[in-house]
Amino acid sequence: MKVISIFFLLLHFGIIAADNAEGAYVSFKNYGRDVALFTSETANIYTSNIGQEFYLNHKIIIQVEKGYKDKFTHLTGVFQTQLLSELSNSDIVLISPKKGQFLTVYKRLENISSVEAVQPDYAIVKKHHRTSKARKGVNIHFKPPNRLQNSQCEVSISPTRIAIIDDGFDFSSTALSPFNVLLEYDADRQEVMIADTTRVAGHGTMVASVIASQLNSKPISKMSHVAEVVAIQQASTLNSAMILAFSVAQKMNADIVNSSWTLPFVSQLLASVIDDGLLHGDVSFVIVSAGNHAQDACISNKLSVIEGVTTIGALSKDGSIAPFSNYGNCVDYYAPSTALLQKQNKRIAVSGTSSAAAMATGEFSYLLSCGLSNNDIEIKNNKLK
């Protein structure tokens, strides 16, 4: 189990008092803690009692008991409903109120007994992701990094299925030809991406390339494809889009889900979807990057706090923790931060916890294709409990 400081636990679950929520535009509970949002001078941007700024699209996400998801279509003030995720014991539904009815519908939903949780749909305005800076100070104590082991097996049974949640996919590169791309889906637009659409190679392409490079370094013989890929475009970090992205990955029976987002705040609803896929679905690993902020991952990237998520930090060439890498008890493994990729006639170096997490994704995919279980892989890599 990931160890978190007593203070963080108390703060996270609301035992330490938060700022007064009086005068809030809207408030919600997250892991029992009251999160209050206050209007600002900028339209649709709200300050909060937890030090984060939120963008609201004035839609509502609810977690509802099984059998009740269709009961909200005709609720007064509701324009549209959409099922985002089917969990084993409940459903996550997106509610779109009619114009000017957001607060009225929100209060109605809070008073319905079958509704287990209500939150506004939001995105964190001041996101902290994929920015590198050196760690400040020299007095930080690190436990010995749990390094990812590079393994080989005698026989590869079948390719695994990898879902990559990111932005900027372009699979036209020959370096990605070993992948069998099953689906390209845009979780922000909620539509399948057409194959002949003009693509911009971005961060998602880099992640996919590192995964492919790691798999291509293995003796995977007599397999036409090294892995099956589900590419899920998700650039907005809207909570509803992130929930939908993980839900699509699970519906596509992904063995591994890779995400490079580093989030300073995570909804319990998103965490429920991730947790349900690991416990009751076919997902063996959800692999996230620790983040490039030279901070404690438990605080800087709340995805790392979710039980069952595998968080990857970065190593320097000398085997020490990279100066930019997030660290701490929420980091499960550390992998090399730098990967060399072929681009046209050049070899380019990419570096960061995203590339380290991609390398780990390729390694775990390979081991799953060898017939190892997720428990076998964790034991093989001496995962620190």
Coordinates of C-alpha atoms in Angstrom, one line a residue:
M1 CA 0.0 0.0 0.0
K2 CA 1.2 3.5 -0.8
V3 CA 2.3 5.3 2.4
I4 CA 1.0 8.9 2.7
S5 CA 1.9 11.3 5.5
I6 CA -0.6 11.7 8.3
F7 CA -1.0 15.3 7.5
F8 CA -1.8 14.7 3.9
L9 CA -4.4 12.0 4.9
L10 CA -6.1 14.4 7.3
L11 CA -6.2 17.2 4.8
H12 CA -7.2 14.9 1.9
F13 CA -10.2 13.5 3.8
G14 CA -11.3 16.7 5.3
I15 CA -10.4 16.1 9.0
I16 CA -8.3 19.2 8.9
A17 CA -10.8 22.0 8.4
A18 CA -10.9 23.7 5.0
D19 CA -11.6 27.4 4.5
N20 CA -15.1 28.6 5.1
A21 CA -17.4 27.8 2.2
E22 CA -19.9 30.6 3.0
G23 CA -20.7 32.6 -0.1
A24 CA -19.6 29.9 -2.5
Y25 CA -21.2 29.7 -6.0
V26 CA -21.3 25.9 -5.7
S27 CA -19.7 23.3 -3.5
F28 CA -19.1 19.6 -3.6
K29 CA -17.6 16.8 -1.6
N30 CA -14.5 15.0 -2.7
Y31 CA -13.4 12.1 -0.5
G32 CA -15.5 13.7 2.3
R33 CA -13.9 17.0 2.0
D34 CA -15.9 20.1 1.1
V35 CA -14.6 21.9 -2.0
A36 CA -16.1 25.4 -2.4
L37 CA -15.9 27.3 -5.6
F38 CA -16.2 31.1 -5.7
T39 CA -16.9 33.5 -8.7
S40 CA -14.0 35.5 -10.1
E41 CA -13.6 38.4 -12.5
T42 CA -13.2 36.0 -15.3
A43 CA -16.3 34.3 -16.8
N44 CA -16.5 30.5 -16.0
I45 CA -13.3 30.6 -13.8
Y46 CA -13.8 30.0 -10.1
T47 CA -11.4 30.2 -7.2
S48 CA -11.6 27.6 -4.5
N49 CA -10.9 26.9 -0.8
I50 CA -8.2 24.4 -1.8
G51 CA -5.9 26.7 -3.7
Q52 CA -6.8 25.6 -7.2
E53 CA -8.7 27.5 -9.9
F54 CA -11.5 25.7 -11.7
Y55 CA -13.1 26.1 -15.1
L56 CA -16.8 25.1 -15.1
N57 CA -18.7 24.3 -18.3
H58 CA -21.9 24.3 -16.2
K59 CA -22.6 20.6 -16.6
I60 CA -22.9 18.2 -13.8
I61 CA -21.5 14.7 -13.1
I62 CA -23.3 12.3 -10.8
Q63 CA -22.6 8.8 -9.5
V64 CA -25.9 7.0 -9.3
E65 CA -27.1 3.6 -8.1
K66 CA -27.5 0.9 -10.8
G67 CA -30.9 1.0 -12.5
Y68 CA -31.4 4.7 -12.1
K69 CA -29.3 6.2 -14.9
D70 CA -32.3 6.7 -17.2
K71 CA -34.4 8.4 -14.5
F72 CA -32.9 11.9 -15.0
T73 CA -33.8 12.6 -18.6
H74 CA -37.1 14.1 -17.7
L75 CA -36.0 15.8 -14.5
T76 CA -37.1 19.5 -14.5
G77 CA -34.4 21.7 -15.9
V78 CA -32.4 18.9 -17.6
F79 CA -31.7 19.3 -21.3
Q80 CA -29.7 16.1 -21.9
T81 CA -28.1 13.2 -20.1
Q82 CA -25.2 11.0 -21.1
L83 CA -23.8 7.8 -19.6
L84 CA -20.0 8.2 -19.1
S85 CA -19.1 5.0 -17.4
E86 CA -20.7 1.8 -16.2
L87 CA -19.1 0.6 -12.9
S88 CA -19.7 -2.7 -11.3
N89 CA -22.1 -1.2 -8.6
S90 CA -23.0 2.2 -10.0
D91 CA -23.0 4.4 -13.1
I92 CA -21.4 7.8 -13.8
V93 CA -23.7 10.1 -15.7
L94 CA -23.2 13.6 -17.3
I95 CA -26.1 16.0 -16.8
S96 CA -26.5 19.0 -19.1
P97 CA -29.0 21.5 -17.6
K98 CA -31.0 23.9 -19.7
K99 CA -29.7 27.4 -20.0
G100 CA -29.8 29.2 -16.6
Q101 CA -30.8 26.0 -14.7
F102 CA -27.4 24.8 -13.5
L103 CA -27.7 25.7 -9.8
T104 CA -31.4 24.6 -9.7
V105 CA -30.7 21.2 -11.2
Y106 CA -27.6 20.8 -9.1
K107 CA -29.5 21.3 -5.8
R108 CA -32.3 18.9 -7.0
L109 CA -29.7 16.2 -7.7
E110 CA -28.2 16.6 -4.3
N111 CA -31.5 15.7 -2.7
I112 CA -32.2 12.6 -4.8
S113 CA -31.6 9.4 -2.7
S114 CA -30.3 7.3 -5.6
V115 CA -27.6 9.8 -6.4
E116 CA -24.4 8.8 -4.5
A117 CA -22.3 11.8 -5.5
V118 CA -22.7 15.1 -7.3
Q119 CA -19.9 17.3 -8.7
P120 CA -19.8 20.1 -11.3
D121 CA -17.9 19.2 -14.4
Y122 CA -14.6 21.1 -14.3
A123 CA -11.1 21.4 -15.5
I124 CA -8.2 22.7 -13.3
V125 CA -7.1 26.0 -14.8
K126 CA -3.6 26.1 -13.5
K127 CA -2.5 22.6 -14.6
H128 CA 0.9 21.4 -13.7
H129 CA 2.0 18.9 -16.3
R130 CA 5.0 18.1 -18.4
T131 CA 7.1 21.0 -17.3
S132 CA 10.7 20.3 -16.2
K133 CA 12.6 22.1 -13.5
A134 CA 15.4 21.1 -11.2
R135 CA 14.7 20.0 -7.6
K136 CA 15.4 22.8 -5.1
G137 CA 17.5 22.1 -2.0
V138 CA 19.8 19.3 -1.1
N139 CA 18.3 18.0 2.1
I140 CA 15.6 15.7 0.6
H141 CA 15.9 12.1 1.8
F142 CA 15.1 9.5 -0.8
K143 CA 14.5 5.8 -0.3
P144 CA 16.6 3.7 -2.8
P145 CA 14.7 4.0 -6.1
N146 CA 12.9 0.8 -7.2
R147 CA 14.3 0.5 -10.7
L148 CA 12.3 -1.2 -13.4
Q149 CA 13.9 -4.4 -14.5
N150 CA 14.6 -5.1 -18.2
S151 CA 13.4 -8.7 -18.8
Q152 CA 13.1 -11.3 -21.6
C153 CA 11.0 -14.4 -21.9
E154 CA 11.4 -17.4 -24.2
V155 CA 8.1 -17.3 -25.9
S156 CA 5.6 -14.4 -26.6
I157 CA 2.1 -15.8 -26.5
S158 CA 0.0 -12.9 -27.9
P159 CA 0.2 -9.1 -28.2
T160 CA -1.3 -7.1 -25.4
R161 CA -3.7 -4.2 -25.8
I162 CA -2.5 -0.8 -24.8
A163 CA -4.7 2.3 -24.4
I164 CA -2.9 5.6 -24.5
I165 CA -4.7 8.7 -23.2
D166 CA -2.9 11.7 -24.4
D167 CA -3.0 14.4 -27.1
G168 CA -1.4 14.7 -30.6
F169 CA -1.5 11.3 -32.2
D170 CA -0.1 10.5 -35.7
F171 CA 0.4 6.9 -36.5
S172 CA 1.7 7.5 -40.0
S173 CA 5.3 7.2 -38.8
T174 CA 7.0 3.9 -39.9
A175 CA 8.3 3.7 -36.3
L176 CA 4.7 3.0 -35.2
S177 CA 3.9 0.5 -38.0
P178 CA 4.4 -2.5 -35.6
F179 CA 1.2 -1.4 -33.8
N180 CA -2.2 -2.6 -34.7
V181 CA -4.3 0.5 -34.1
L182 CA -7.8 -0.7 -33.2
L183 CA -9.4 2.7 -32.4
E184 CA -8.6 6.4 -32.4
Y185 CA -11.1 8.2 -30.3
D186 CA -11.5 11.9 -29.3
A187 CA -12.8 12.0 -25.7
D188 CA -13.2 15.8 -25.9
R189 CA -15.3 15.8 -29.0
Q190 CA -16.8 12.4 -28.1
E191 CA -16.3 11.0 -31.6
V192 CA -14.2 8.4 -33.4
M193 CA -11.3 10.0 -35.2
I194 CA -11.3 9.5 -39.0
A195 CA -8.2 7.8 -40.3
D196 CA -7.6 10.3 -43.2
T197 CA -7.9 13.4 -40.9
T198 CA -4.9 15.6 -40.9
R199 CA -3.0 14.8 -37.7
V200 CA -0.5 16.8 -35.7
A201 CA 2.3 14.7 -34.1
G202 CA 2.4 15.7 -30.5
H203 CA 3.0 14.3 -27.0
G204 CA 0.8 11.2 -27.7
T205 CA 3.0 10.3 -30.7
M206 CA 6.1 10.6 -28.6
V207 CA 4.6 8.3 -25.9
A208 CA 3.5 5.8 -28.5
S209 CA 7.0 5.9 -30.1
V210 CA 8.8 5.1 -26.9
I211 CA 6.4 2.2 -26.2
A212 CA 7.1 0.9 -29.7
S213 CA 10.8 1.3 -29.3
Q214 CA 10.8 -0.6 -26.0
L215 CA 8.8 -3.5 -27.5
N216 CA 10.9 -3.6 -30.7
S217 CA 14.0 -4.1 -28.5
K218 CA 12.5 -7.4 -27.4
P219 CA 12.8 -10.8 -29.1
I220 CA 9.1 -10.9 -30.1
S221 CA 9.0 -13.4 -32.8
K222 CA 6.4 -14.6 -35.2
M223 CA 4.0 -11.8 -34.3
S224 CA 2.7 -9.5 -37.0
H225 CA 2.2 -6.7 -34.4
V226 CA 4.0 -6.1 -31.2
A227 CA 0.8 -4.7 -29.6
E228 CA -2.7 -3.5 -30.2
V229 CA -3.3 0.2 -29.5
V230 CA -6.3 2.2 -28.5
A231 CA -5.4 5.9 -28.9
I232 CA -7.6 8.2 -26.9
Q233 CA -7.2 11.9 -27.6
Q234 CA -7.9 13.9 -24.4
A235 CA -6.4 17.3 -24.2
S236 CA -8.9 19.4 -22.2
T237 CA -8.6 17.6 -18.8
L238 CA -12.3 18.2 -18.3
N239 CA -13.3 15.7 -15.6
S240 CA -16.1 14.3 -17.8
A241 CA -13.7 13.8 -20.7
M242 CA -11.1 12.1 -18.5
I243 CA -13.8 9.8 -17.1
L244 CA -15.0 9.0 -20.6
A245 CA -11.4 8.3 -21.8
F246 CA -10.7 5.7 -19.1
S247 CA -14.2 4.2 -19.7
V248 CA -13.5 3.8 -23.4
A249 CA -10.1 2.2 -22.6
Q250 CA -11.9 -0.3 -20.3
K251 CA -14.7 -0.9 -22.9
M252 CA -12.0 -1.7 -25.4
N253 CA -10.6 -4.3 -23.0
A254 CA -7.2 -2.7 -22.6
D255 CA -4.6 -4.6 -20.7
I256 CA -2.7 -1.5 -19.9
V257 CA -3.8 2.2 -19.8
N258 CA -1.1 4.8 -20.1
S259 CA -1.6 8.5 -19.1
S260 CA 0.9 11.3 -18.8
W261 CA -1.4 13.8 -17.1
T262 CA -0.1 15.2 -13.8
L263 CA -3.1 16.5 -11.8
P264 CA -2.9 18.5 -8.6
F265 CA -6.5 17.6 -7.8
V266 CA -8.4 14.4 -8.8
S267 CA -12.1 13.8 -8.5
Q268 CA -13.3 10.8 -6.5
L269 CA -15.5 10.0 -9.5
L270 CA -12.5 9.6 -11.9
A271 CA -10.7 7.6 -9.2
S272 CA -13.8 5.3 -9.0
V273 CA -13.7 4.6 -12.7
I274 CA -9.9 3.8 -12.6
D275 CA -10.3 1.6 -9.5
D276 CA -13.3 -0.3 -11.0
G277 CA -11.3 -1.1 -14.1
L278 CA -8.5 -2.5 -12.1
L279 CA -10.6 -4.5 -9.7
H280 CA -13.5 -5.6 -11.8
G281 CA -12.4 -5.1 -15.4
D282 CA -9.7 -6.5 -17.7
V283 CA -7.2 -3.8 -16.9
S284 CA -3.9 -5.2 -15.5
F285 CA -2.1 -1.8 -15.1
V286 CA -2.9 1.9 -15.2
I287 CA 0.5 3.5 -15.7
V288 CA 1.0 7.2 -15.1
S289 CA 4.0 9.5 -15.1
A290 CA 5.1 10.8 -11.7
G291 CA 5.5 14.3 -13.1
N292 CA 8.4 16.7 -13.8
H293 CA 8.1 19.1 -11.0
A294 CA 10.8 17.9 -8.6
Q295 CA 8.2 17.5 -5.9
D296 CA 6.6 14.8 -3.8
A297 CA 4.3 12.9 -6.3
C298 CA 1.7 12.3 -3.5
I299 CA 1.1 16.1 -3.5
S300 CA 2.0 17.2 -7.0
N301 CA 0.2 14.4 -8.9
K302 CA -3.0 13.1 -7.2
L303 CA -3.3 10.3 -9.9
S304 CA -0.4 8.7 -8.1
V305 CA -2.4 8.5 -4.8
I306 CA -5.1 6.2 -6.3
E307 CA -4.7 2.7 -5.0
G308 CA -3.7 0.3 -7.8
V309 CA -2.3 3.0 -10.1
T310 CA 1.4 2.3 -11.1
T311 CA 3.4 5.6 -11.0
I312 CA 6.7 5.9 -12.8
G313 CA 9.5 8.3 -11.9
A314 CA 12.6 9.1 -14.0
L315 CA 16.2 8.0 -13.6
S316 CA 19.3 9.9 -14.8
K317 CA 22.0 8.2 -16.8
D318 CA 23.9 7.4 -13.6
G319 CA 21.0 5.6 -12.1
S320 CA 20.0 8.3 -9.6
I321 CA 16.6 9.9 -9.5
A322 CA 16.5 12.6 -12.2
P323 CA 16.6 16.1 -10.8
F324 CA 13.3 17.1 -12.4
S325 CA 11.4 13.9 -11.5
N326 CA 8.7 13.8 -8.9
Y327 CA 9.5 11.3 -6.1
G328 CA 8.3 9.9 -2.8
N329 CA 6.1 7.1 -1.5
C330 CA 3.6 7.3 -4.3
V331 CA 6.2 6.4 -7.0
D332 CA 6.2 2.7 -7.6
Y333 CA 9.1 2.4 -10.1
Y334 CA 11.8 4.5 -11.7
A335 CA 12.8 4.0 -15.3
P336 CA 15.3 5.7 -17.6
S337 CA 14.1 9.2 -18.4
T338 CA 15.8 9.4 -21.9
A339 CA 14.8 7.5 -25.0
L340 CA 16.3 7.7 -28.5
L341 CA 13.7 7.8 -31.3
Q342 CA 14.1 7.7 -35.0
K343 CA 12.6 10.7 -36.8
Q344 CA 13.1 10.6 -40.6
N345 CA 16.9 10.3 -40.9
K346 CA 17.7 11.6 -37.4
R347 CA 17.9 10.1 -34.0
I348 CA 16.3 12.4 -31.4
A349 CA 16.3 12.2 -27.6
V350 CA 13.2 12.6 -25.6
S351 CA 13.3 12.9 -21.8
G352 CA 11.0 13.1 -18.9
T353 CA 8.7 11.0 -16.6
S354 CA 6.4 10.6 -19.6
S355 CA 9.0 8.8 -21.6
A356 CA 9.9 6.8 -18.4
A357 CA 6.3 5.8 -18.0
A358 CA 6.1 4.9 -21.7
M359 CA 9.2 2.7 -21.4
A360 CA 7.5 1.0 -18.4
T361 CA 4.3 0.5 -20.4
G362 CA 6.3 -1.2 -23.2
E363 CA 8.1 -3.4 -20.6
F364 CA 4.9 -4.5 -18.8
S365 CA 3.2 -5.0 -22.2
Y366 CA 6.0 -7.4 -23.2
L367 CA 5.8 -9.3 -20.0
L368 CA 2.0 -9.7 -20.2
S369 CA 2.5 -11.0 -23.8
C370 CA 4.8 -13.6 -22.3
G371 CA 1.9 -14.9 -20.2
L372 CA 2.9 -13.3 -16.9
S373 CA 0.2 -12.0 -14.6
N374 CA 0.3 -8.5 -13.2
N375 CA 1.2 -10.0 -9.8
D376 CA 4.1 -11.9 -11.5
I377 CA 5.3 -8.7 -13.0
E378 CA 5.2 -6.8 -9.7
I379 CA 7.1 -9.6 -8.0
K380 CA 9.7 -9.7 -10.9
N381 CA 10.3 -6.0 -10.5
N382 CA 10.4 -6.2 -6.7
K383 CA 7.7 -3.6 -6.2
L384 CA 8.0 -1.8 -2.9
K385 CA 4.9 -2.2 -0.8

